[in-house]
Coordinates of C-alpha atoms and ligand atoms in Angstrom, one line a residue:
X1 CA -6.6 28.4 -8.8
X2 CA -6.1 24.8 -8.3
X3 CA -5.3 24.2 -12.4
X4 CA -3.1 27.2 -12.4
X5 CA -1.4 25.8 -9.4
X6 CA -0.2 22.7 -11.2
X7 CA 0.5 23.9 -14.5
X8 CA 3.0 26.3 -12.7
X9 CA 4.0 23.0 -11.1
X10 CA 4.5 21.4 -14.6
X11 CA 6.8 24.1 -15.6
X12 CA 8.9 23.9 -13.0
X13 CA 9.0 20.3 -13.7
X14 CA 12.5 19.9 -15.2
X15 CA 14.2 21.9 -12.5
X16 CA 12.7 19.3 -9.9
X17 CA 15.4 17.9 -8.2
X18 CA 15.6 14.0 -8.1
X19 CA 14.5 13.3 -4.3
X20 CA 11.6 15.4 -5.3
X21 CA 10.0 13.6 -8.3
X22 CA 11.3 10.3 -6.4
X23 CA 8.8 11.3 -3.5
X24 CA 6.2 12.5 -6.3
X25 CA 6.4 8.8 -7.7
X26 CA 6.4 7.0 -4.3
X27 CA 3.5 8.4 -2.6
X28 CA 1.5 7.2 -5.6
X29 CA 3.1 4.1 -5.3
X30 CA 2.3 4.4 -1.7
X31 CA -1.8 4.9 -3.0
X32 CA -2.3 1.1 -4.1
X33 CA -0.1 -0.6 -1.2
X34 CA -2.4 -2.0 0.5
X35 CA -4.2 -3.6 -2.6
X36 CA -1.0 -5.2 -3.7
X37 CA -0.5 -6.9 -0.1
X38 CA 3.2 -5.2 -0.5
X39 CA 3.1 -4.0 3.4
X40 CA 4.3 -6.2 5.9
X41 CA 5.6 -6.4 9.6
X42 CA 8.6 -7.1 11.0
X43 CA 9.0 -7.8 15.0
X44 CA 11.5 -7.2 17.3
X45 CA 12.0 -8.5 20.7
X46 CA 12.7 -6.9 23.9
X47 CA 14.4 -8.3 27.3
X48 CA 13.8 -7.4 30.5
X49 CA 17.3 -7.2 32.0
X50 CA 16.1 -8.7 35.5
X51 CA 15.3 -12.1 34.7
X52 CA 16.2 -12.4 30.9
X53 CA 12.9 -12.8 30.2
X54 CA 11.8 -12.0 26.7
X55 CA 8.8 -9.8 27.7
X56 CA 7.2 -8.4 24.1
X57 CA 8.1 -7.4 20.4
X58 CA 7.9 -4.2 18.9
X59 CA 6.2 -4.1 15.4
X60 CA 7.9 -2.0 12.5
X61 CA 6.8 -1.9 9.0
X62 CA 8.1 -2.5 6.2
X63 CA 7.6 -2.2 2.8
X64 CA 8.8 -3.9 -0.2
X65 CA 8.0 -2.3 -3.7
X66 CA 7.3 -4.4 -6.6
X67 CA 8.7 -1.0 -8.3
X68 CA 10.9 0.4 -5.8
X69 CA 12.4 -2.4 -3.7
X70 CA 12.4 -2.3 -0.1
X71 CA 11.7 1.2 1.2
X72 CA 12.6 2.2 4.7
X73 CA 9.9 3.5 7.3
X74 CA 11.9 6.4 8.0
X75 CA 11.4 7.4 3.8
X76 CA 7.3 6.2 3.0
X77 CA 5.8 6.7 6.8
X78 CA 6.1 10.8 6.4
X79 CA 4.7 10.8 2.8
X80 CA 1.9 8.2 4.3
X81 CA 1.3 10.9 7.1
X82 CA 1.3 13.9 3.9
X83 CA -1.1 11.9 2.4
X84 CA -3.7 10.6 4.9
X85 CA -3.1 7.2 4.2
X86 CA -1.3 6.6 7.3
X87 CA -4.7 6.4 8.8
X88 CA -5.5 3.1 6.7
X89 CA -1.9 1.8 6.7
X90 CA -1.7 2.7 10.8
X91 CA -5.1 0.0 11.3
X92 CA -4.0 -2.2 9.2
X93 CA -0.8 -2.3 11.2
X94 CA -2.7 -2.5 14.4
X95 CA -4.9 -6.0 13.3
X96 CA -2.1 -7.1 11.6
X97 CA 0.5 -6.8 14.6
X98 CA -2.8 -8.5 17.5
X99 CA -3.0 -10.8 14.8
X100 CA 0.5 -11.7 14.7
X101 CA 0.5 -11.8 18.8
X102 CA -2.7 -13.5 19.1
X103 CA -1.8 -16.5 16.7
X104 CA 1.7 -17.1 18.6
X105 CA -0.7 -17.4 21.9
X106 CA -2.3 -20.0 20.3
X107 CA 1.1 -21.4 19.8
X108 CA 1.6 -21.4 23.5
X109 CA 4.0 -18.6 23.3
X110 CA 2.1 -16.2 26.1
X111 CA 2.4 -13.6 28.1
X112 CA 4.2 -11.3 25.8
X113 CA 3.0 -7.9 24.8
X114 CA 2.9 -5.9 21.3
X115 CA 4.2 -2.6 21.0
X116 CA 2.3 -0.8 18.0
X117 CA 3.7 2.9 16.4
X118 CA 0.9 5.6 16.6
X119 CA 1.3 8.7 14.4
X120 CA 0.1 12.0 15.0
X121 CA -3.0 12.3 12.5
X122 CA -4.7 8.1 14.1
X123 CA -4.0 10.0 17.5
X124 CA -5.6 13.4 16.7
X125 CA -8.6 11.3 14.9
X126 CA -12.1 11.5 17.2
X127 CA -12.3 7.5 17.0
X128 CA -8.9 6.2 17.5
X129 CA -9.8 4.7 21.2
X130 CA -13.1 2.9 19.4
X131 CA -10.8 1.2 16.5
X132 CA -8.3 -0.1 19.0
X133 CA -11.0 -1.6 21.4
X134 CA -13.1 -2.7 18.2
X135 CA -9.6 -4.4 16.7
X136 CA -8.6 -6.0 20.2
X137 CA -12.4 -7.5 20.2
X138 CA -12.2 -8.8 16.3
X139 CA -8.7 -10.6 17.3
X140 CA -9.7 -11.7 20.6
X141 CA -6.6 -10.0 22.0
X142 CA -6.7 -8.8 26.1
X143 CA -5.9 -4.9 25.9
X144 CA -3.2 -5.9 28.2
X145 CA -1.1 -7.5 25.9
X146 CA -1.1 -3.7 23.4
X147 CA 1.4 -1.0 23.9
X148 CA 1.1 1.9 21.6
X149 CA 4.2 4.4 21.4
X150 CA 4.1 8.0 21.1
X151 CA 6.7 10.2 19.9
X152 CA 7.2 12.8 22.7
X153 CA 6.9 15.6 20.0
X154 CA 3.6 14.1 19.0
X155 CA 2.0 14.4 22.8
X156 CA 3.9 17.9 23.0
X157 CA 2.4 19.4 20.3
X158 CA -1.3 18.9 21.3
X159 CA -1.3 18.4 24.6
X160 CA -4.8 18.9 26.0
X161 CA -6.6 17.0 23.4
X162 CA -3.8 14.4 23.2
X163 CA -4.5 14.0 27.4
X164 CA -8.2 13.2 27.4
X165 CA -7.4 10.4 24.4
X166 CA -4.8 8.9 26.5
X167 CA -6.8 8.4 29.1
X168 CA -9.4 6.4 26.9
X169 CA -6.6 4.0 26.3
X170 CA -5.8 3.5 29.6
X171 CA -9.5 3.1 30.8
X172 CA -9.7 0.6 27.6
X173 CA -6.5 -1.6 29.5
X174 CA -3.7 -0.6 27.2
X175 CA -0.8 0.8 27.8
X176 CA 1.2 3.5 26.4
X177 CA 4.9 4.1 26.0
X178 CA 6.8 7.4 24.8
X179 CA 8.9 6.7 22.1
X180 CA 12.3 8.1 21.1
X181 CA 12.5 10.2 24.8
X182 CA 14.6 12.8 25.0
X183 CA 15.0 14.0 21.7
X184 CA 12.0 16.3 22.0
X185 CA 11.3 19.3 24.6
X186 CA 9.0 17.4 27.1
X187 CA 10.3 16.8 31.0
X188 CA 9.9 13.8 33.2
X189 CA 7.8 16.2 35.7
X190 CA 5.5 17.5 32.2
X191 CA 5.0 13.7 31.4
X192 CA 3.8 12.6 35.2
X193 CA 0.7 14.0 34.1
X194 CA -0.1 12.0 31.3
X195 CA -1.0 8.7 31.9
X196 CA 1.8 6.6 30.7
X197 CA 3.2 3.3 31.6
X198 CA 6.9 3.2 29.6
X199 CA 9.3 5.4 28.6
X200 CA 11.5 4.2 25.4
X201 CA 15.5 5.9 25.9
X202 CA 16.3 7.0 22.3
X203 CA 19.0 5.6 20.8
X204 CA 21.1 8.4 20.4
X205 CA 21.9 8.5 24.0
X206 CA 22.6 5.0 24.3
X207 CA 24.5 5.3 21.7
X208 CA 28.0 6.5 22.8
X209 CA 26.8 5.8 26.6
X210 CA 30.5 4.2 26.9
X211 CA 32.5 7.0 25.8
X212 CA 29.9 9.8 26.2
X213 CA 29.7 10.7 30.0
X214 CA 26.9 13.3 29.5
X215 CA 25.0 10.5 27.3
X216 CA 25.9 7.9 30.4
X217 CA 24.8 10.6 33.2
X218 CA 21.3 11.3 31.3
X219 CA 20.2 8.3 30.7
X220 CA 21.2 7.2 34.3
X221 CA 19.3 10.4 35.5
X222 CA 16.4 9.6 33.0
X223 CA 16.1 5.9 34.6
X224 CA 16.2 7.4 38.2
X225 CA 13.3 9.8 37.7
X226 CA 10.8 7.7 35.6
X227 CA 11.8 4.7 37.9
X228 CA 10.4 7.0 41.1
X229 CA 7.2 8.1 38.6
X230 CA 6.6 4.7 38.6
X231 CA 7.0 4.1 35.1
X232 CA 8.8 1.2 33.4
X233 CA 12.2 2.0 31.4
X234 CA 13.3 0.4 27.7
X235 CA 16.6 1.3 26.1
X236 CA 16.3 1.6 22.3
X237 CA 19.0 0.5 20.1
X238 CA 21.4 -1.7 22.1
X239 CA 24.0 -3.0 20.1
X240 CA 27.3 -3.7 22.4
X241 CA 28.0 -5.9 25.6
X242 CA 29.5 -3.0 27.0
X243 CA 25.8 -0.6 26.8
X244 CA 24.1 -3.9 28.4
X245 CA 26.1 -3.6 31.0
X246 CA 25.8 0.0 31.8
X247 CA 22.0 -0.3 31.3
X248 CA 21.7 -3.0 33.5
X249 CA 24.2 -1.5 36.6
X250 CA 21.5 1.5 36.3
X251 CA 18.5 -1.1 36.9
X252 CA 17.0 -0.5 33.4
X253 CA 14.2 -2.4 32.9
X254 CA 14.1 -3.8 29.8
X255 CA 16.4 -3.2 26.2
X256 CA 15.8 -3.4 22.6
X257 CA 18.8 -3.3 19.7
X258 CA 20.7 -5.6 17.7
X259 CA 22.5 -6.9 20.7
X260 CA 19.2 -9.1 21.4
X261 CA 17.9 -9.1 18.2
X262 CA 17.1 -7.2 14.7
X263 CA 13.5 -6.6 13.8
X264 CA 12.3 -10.5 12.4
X265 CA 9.8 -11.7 10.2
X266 CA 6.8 -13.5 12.7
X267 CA 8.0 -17.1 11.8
X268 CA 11.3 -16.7 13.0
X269 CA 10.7 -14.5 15.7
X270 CA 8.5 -16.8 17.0
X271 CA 11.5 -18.6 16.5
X272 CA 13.5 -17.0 18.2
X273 CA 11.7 -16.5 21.5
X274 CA 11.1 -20.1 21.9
X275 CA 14.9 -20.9 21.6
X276 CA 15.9 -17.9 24.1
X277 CA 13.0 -18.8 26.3
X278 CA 14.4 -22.5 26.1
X279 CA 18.1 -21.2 26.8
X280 CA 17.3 -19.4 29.9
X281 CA 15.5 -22.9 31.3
X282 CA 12.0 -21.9 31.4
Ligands
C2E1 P1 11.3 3.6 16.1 O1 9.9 3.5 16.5 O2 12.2 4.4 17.0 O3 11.9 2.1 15.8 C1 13.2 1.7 16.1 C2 14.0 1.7 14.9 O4 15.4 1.4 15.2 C3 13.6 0.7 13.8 O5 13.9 1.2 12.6 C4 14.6 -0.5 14.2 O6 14.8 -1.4 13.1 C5 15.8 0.3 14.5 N1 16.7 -0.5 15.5 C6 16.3 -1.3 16.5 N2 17.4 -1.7 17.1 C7 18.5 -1.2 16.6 C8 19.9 -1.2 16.8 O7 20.4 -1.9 17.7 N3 20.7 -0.5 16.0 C9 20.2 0.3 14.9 N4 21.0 0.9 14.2 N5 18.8 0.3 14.7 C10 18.0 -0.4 15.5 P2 12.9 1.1 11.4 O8 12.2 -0.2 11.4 O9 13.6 1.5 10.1 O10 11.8 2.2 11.7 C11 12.1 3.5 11.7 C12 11.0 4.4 12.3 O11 9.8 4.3 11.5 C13 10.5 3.9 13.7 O12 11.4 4.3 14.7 C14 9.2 4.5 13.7 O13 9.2 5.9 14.1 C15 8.7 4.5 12.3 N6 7.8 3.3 12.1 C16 8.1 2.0 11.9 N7 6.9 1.3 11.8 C17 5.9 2.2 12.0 C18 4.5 2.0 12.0 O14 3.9 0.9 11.9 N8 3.7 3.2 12.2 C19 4.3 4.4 12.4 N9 3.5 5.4 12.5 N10 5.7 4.5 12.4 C20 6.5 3.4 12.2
CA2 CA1 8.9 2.8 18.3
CA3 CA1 12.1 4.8 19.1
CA4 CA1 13.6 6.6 16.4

């Protein structure tokens, strides 16, 4: 069934439309990634508004194709999921990113924490709390200093089993942060019962928080409530003087966007904390 399968495949070949056979061509491309050493991270900072502290990074990937160029997340992570190989990819990310953090400690940059991306298929895997405590030990990295983000439709759509591993994490010391909130279906009152630490505003509502007052009453809502569930509040995507300022009137904790800073290679984010950290007097 399989062979008829893909010769029916084959003659349907021609009329395969170009985004098609482009995905057919990266995902193998995608198969010898990690051989070629053609994955790499890049970090980007976030600022609690409080103090102006620089308080972690957020590590993305990237990927740049000896055959393909420079391929965005958003295109080669689904195809990675599709495939499996996000599992691979997803720990190599994970050392790779404690690396990173634990190398810039011994730098006497400290005190900073890394936020890792967790798709659905690591967190759904039986041993995905035993890899992140066994790559925190190999690194020498305090769990402290991990965050993992969640998408909210990711903890949604498997809620019971996705409850019991989160509560590994937190009993391993790491903490977890739900990522792009609000664009899914889950409620502030749904999440007090998991156990997370951070809730990460999407950037679609931060967006047009200037000229959008729905946008700007949501997110001010959004801060109120997690602030009295005790849980700690980052804007995504901050790009304008004028969205810092609403953010920070509305006692959000921390923000992440262009504003501060675009996702860095580790030299010069490194780089770039010291100066800020030197700016501020530290
Ligand atoms: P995300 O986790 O929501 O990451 C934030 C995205 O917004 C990043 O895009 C970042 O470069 C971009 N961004 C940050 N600040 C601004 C801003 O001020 N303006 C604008 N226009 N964009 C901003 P990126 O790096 O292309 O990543 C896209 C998505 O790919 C991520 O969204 C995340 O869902 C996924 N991703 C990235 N790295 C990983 C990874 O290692 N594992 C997994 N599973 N997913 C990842
Ligand atoms: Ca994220
Ligand atoms: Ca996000
Ligand atoms: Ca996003």
């Amino acid at each position: 069934a399989k062979a008829a399968g893909r010769r029916t495949f084959m003659r349907y070949d021609d009329a395969m439309d170009v985004a098609t056979r482009q995905r057919a061509t990266l995902s193998g491309a995608l198969r010898k990634v990690l051989d070629r050493g053609e994955l790499r991270l890049a970090f980007q900072p976030r600022l609690a508004l409080a103090d102006s502290r620089i308080t972690g990074v957020e590590a993305l990937l990237r990927w740049s194709s000896d055959e393909h160029g420079e391929i965005a997340p958003a295109d080669f992570i689904p195809l990675a999921e599709e495939s499996g190989l996000i599992l691979e990819i997803g720990e190599w990310v994970l050392r790779e990113a404690c690396l990173t953090l634990r190398r810039w400690q011994q730098h006497g940059v400290g005190g900073l924490t890394v936020a890792v991306n967790v798709s659905v298929l690591q967190l759904l895997r039986g041993d995905f709390p035993e890899v992140v405590r066994r790559v925190l030990g190999d690194v020498g990295l305090a769990p402290e200093a991990l965050e993992l983000e969640l998408t909210e439709s990711v903890l949604m759509a498997n809620a019971e089993q996705t409850a019991a591993k989160l509560q590994a994490f937190r009993a391993i010391g790491v903490s977890l942060a739900i990522d792009d909130f609000g664009t899914g279906y889950s409620s502030l009152a749904y999440l007090k019962r998991l156990p997370i630490t951070t809730i990460k505003i999407d950037k679609a509502f931060i967006d047009d928080l200037s000229h959008d007052p729905e946008d700007a009453a949501i997110t001010s809502t959004v801060i109120t409530m997690a602030h009295s569930l005790g849980l700690n509040v980052v804007a995504e995507g901050v790009e304008t003087e004028a969205q810092l300022r609403f953010l920070s009137q509305h006692r959000c904790d921390e923000i992440q966007g262009f504003w501060l800073a675009q996702p860095l290679d580790p030299h010069a984010c490194l780089a770039f904390i010291r100066n800020w950290t030197q700016a501020q007097g530290a």
